Amino acid sequence: MSEVEEDPFMLMNADELKIYIAQLQRESANSRIKTSEGSKDLMSFIQENTANDPLLTGIDSKTNPFIEKKDCIIF
């Protein structure tokens, strides 16, 4: 008994195929660069913006919008 492999595209209806093709066209329009070039660009971006990153430098308590102004007491 042999199993026949089914083509996944044969199981899609026309609307699903149109959506799939449109997605492939969008993906093919993206410009691509090598990972080594992208990682160099990413590292330089990180090094340039380290001083402005509040996760690394912290937020000044005077300008922190998330600090609690008053204690909340519920009776």
mmCIF file of C-alpha atoms in Angstrom:
data_model
loop_
_atom_site.group_PDB
_atom_site.id
_atom_site.type_symbol
_atom_site.label_atom_id
_atom_site.label_comp_id
_atom_site.label_asym_id
_atom_site.label_seq_id
_atom_site.Cartn_x
_atom_site.Cartn_y
_atom_site.Cartn_z
ATOM 1 C CA MET A 1 0.000 0.000 0.000
ATOM 2 C CA SER A 2 1.624 3.246 -1.103
ATOM 3 C CA GLU A 3 0.727 6.656 0.182
ATOM 4 C CA VAL A 4 0.442 9.458 -2.305
ATOM 5 C CA GLU A 5 1.824 12.770 -1.115
ATOM 6 C CA GLU A 6 -0.696 15.526 -1.536
ATOM 7 C CA ASP A 7 0.369 18.929 -2.738
ATOM 8 C CA PRO A 8 -0.642 21.487 -0.074
ATOM 9 C CA PHE A 9 -1.512 23.972 -2.814
ATOM 10 C CA MET A 10 -4.101 21.580 -4.201
ATOM 11 C CA LEU A 11 -5.943 21.786 -0.873
ATOM 12 C CA MET A 12 -6.237 25.592 -1.044
ATOM 13 C CA ASN A 13 -9.135 27.340 -2.673
ATOM 14 C CA ALA A 14 -8.678 30.232 -5.133
ATOM 15 C CA ASP A 15 -9.005 32.985 -2.499
ATOM 16 C CA GLU A 16 -6.423 31.355 -0.230
ATOM 17 C CA LEU A 17 -4.023 31.006 -3.151
ATOM 18 C CA LYS A 18 -4.450 34.686 -4.048
ATOM 19 C CA ILE A 19 -3.649 35.693 -0.476
ATOM 20 C CA TYR A 20 -0.639 33.371 -0.430
ATOM 21 C CA ILE A 21 0.688 34.735 -3.729
ATOM 22 C CA ALA A 22 0.199 38.327 -2.553
ATOM 23 C CA GLN A 23 2.197 37.537 0.594
ATOM 24 C CA LEU A 24 5.005 35.976 -1.467
ATOM 25 C CA GLN A 25 5.086 39.066 -3.691
ATOM 26 C CA ARG A 26 5.380 41.349 -0.641
ATOM 27 C CA GLU A 27 8.183 39.211 0.759
ATOM 28 C CA SER A 28 10.081 39.170 -2.533
ATOM 29 C CA ALA A 29 9.937 42.983 -2.695
ATOM 30 C CA ASN A 30 11.889 43.307 0.579
ATOM 31 C CA SER A 31 15.529 44.218 0.201
ATOM 32 C CA ARG A 32 17.853 41.714 1.783
ATOM 33 C CA ILE A 33 21.333 42.098 3.204
ATOM 34 C CA LYS A 34 23.815 39.596 4.545
ATOM 35 C CA THR A 35 23.610 38.779 8.235
ATOM 36 C CA SER A 36 27.191 39.928 8.784
ATOM 37 C CA GLU A 37 26.365 43.367 7.349
ATOM 38 C CA GLY A 38 23.137 43.618 9.326
ATOM 39 C CA SER A 39 24.838 42.684 12.584
ATOM 40 C CA LYS A 40 27.504 45.365 12.042
ATOM 41 C CA ASP A 41 24.788 47.965 11.427
ATOM 42 C CA LEU A 42 22.905 46.812 14.511
ATOM 43 C CA MET A 43 25.997 46.977 16.711
ATOM 44 C CA SER A 44 26.824 50.506 15.556
ATOM 45 C CA PHE A 45 23.209 51.605 16.152
ATOM 46 C CA ILE A 46 23.303 50.180 19.679
ATOM 47 C CA GLN A 47 26.616 51.859 20.472
ATOM 48 C CA GLU A 48 25.391 55.220 19.149
ATOM 49 C CA ASN A 49 22.143 55.117 21.154
ATOM 50 C CA THR A 50 23.325 53.574 24.428
ATOM 51 C CA ALA A 51 23.465 56.945 26.211
ATOM 52 C CA ASN A 52 19.795 57.658 25.387
ATOM 53 C CA ASP A 53 18.426 54.253 26.397
ATOM 54 C CA PRO A 54 16.380 54.544 29.606
ATOM 55 C CA LEU A 55 16.669 50.798 30.226
ATOM 56 C CA LEU A 56 20.439 51.144 30.479
ATOM 57 C CA THR A 57 20.776 54.583 32.058
ATOM 58 C CA GLY A 58 17.614 54.678 34.176
ATOM 59 C CA ILE A 59 14.958 57.366 34.367
ATOM 60 C CA ASP A 60 15.474 60.483 36.462
ATOM 61 C CA SER A 61 13.068 60.410 39.408
ATOM 62 C CA LYS A 62 12.083 64.045 38.754
ATOM 63 C CA THR A 63 10.960 63.367 35.180
ATOM 64 C CA ASN A 64 9.658 59.812 35.634
ATOM 65 C CA PRO A 65 5.965 59.823 34.613
ATOM 66 C CA PHE A 66 5.394 56.420 36.231
ATOM 67 C CA ILE A 67 6.383 57.334 39.778
ATOM 68 C CA GLU A 68 3.525 57.361 42.268
ATOM 69 C CA LYS A 69 2.621 60.883 43.363
ATOM 70 C CA LYS A 70 0.796 59.976 46.606
ATOM 71 C CA ASP A 71 0.083 56.904 48.622
ATOM 72 C CA CYS A 72 -3.317 55.393 48.006
ATOM 73 C CA ILE A 73 -5.209 54.411 51.133
ATOM 74 C CA ILE A 74 -8.404 52.453 50.812
ATOM 75 C CA PHE A 75 -10.648 52.310 53.880
#
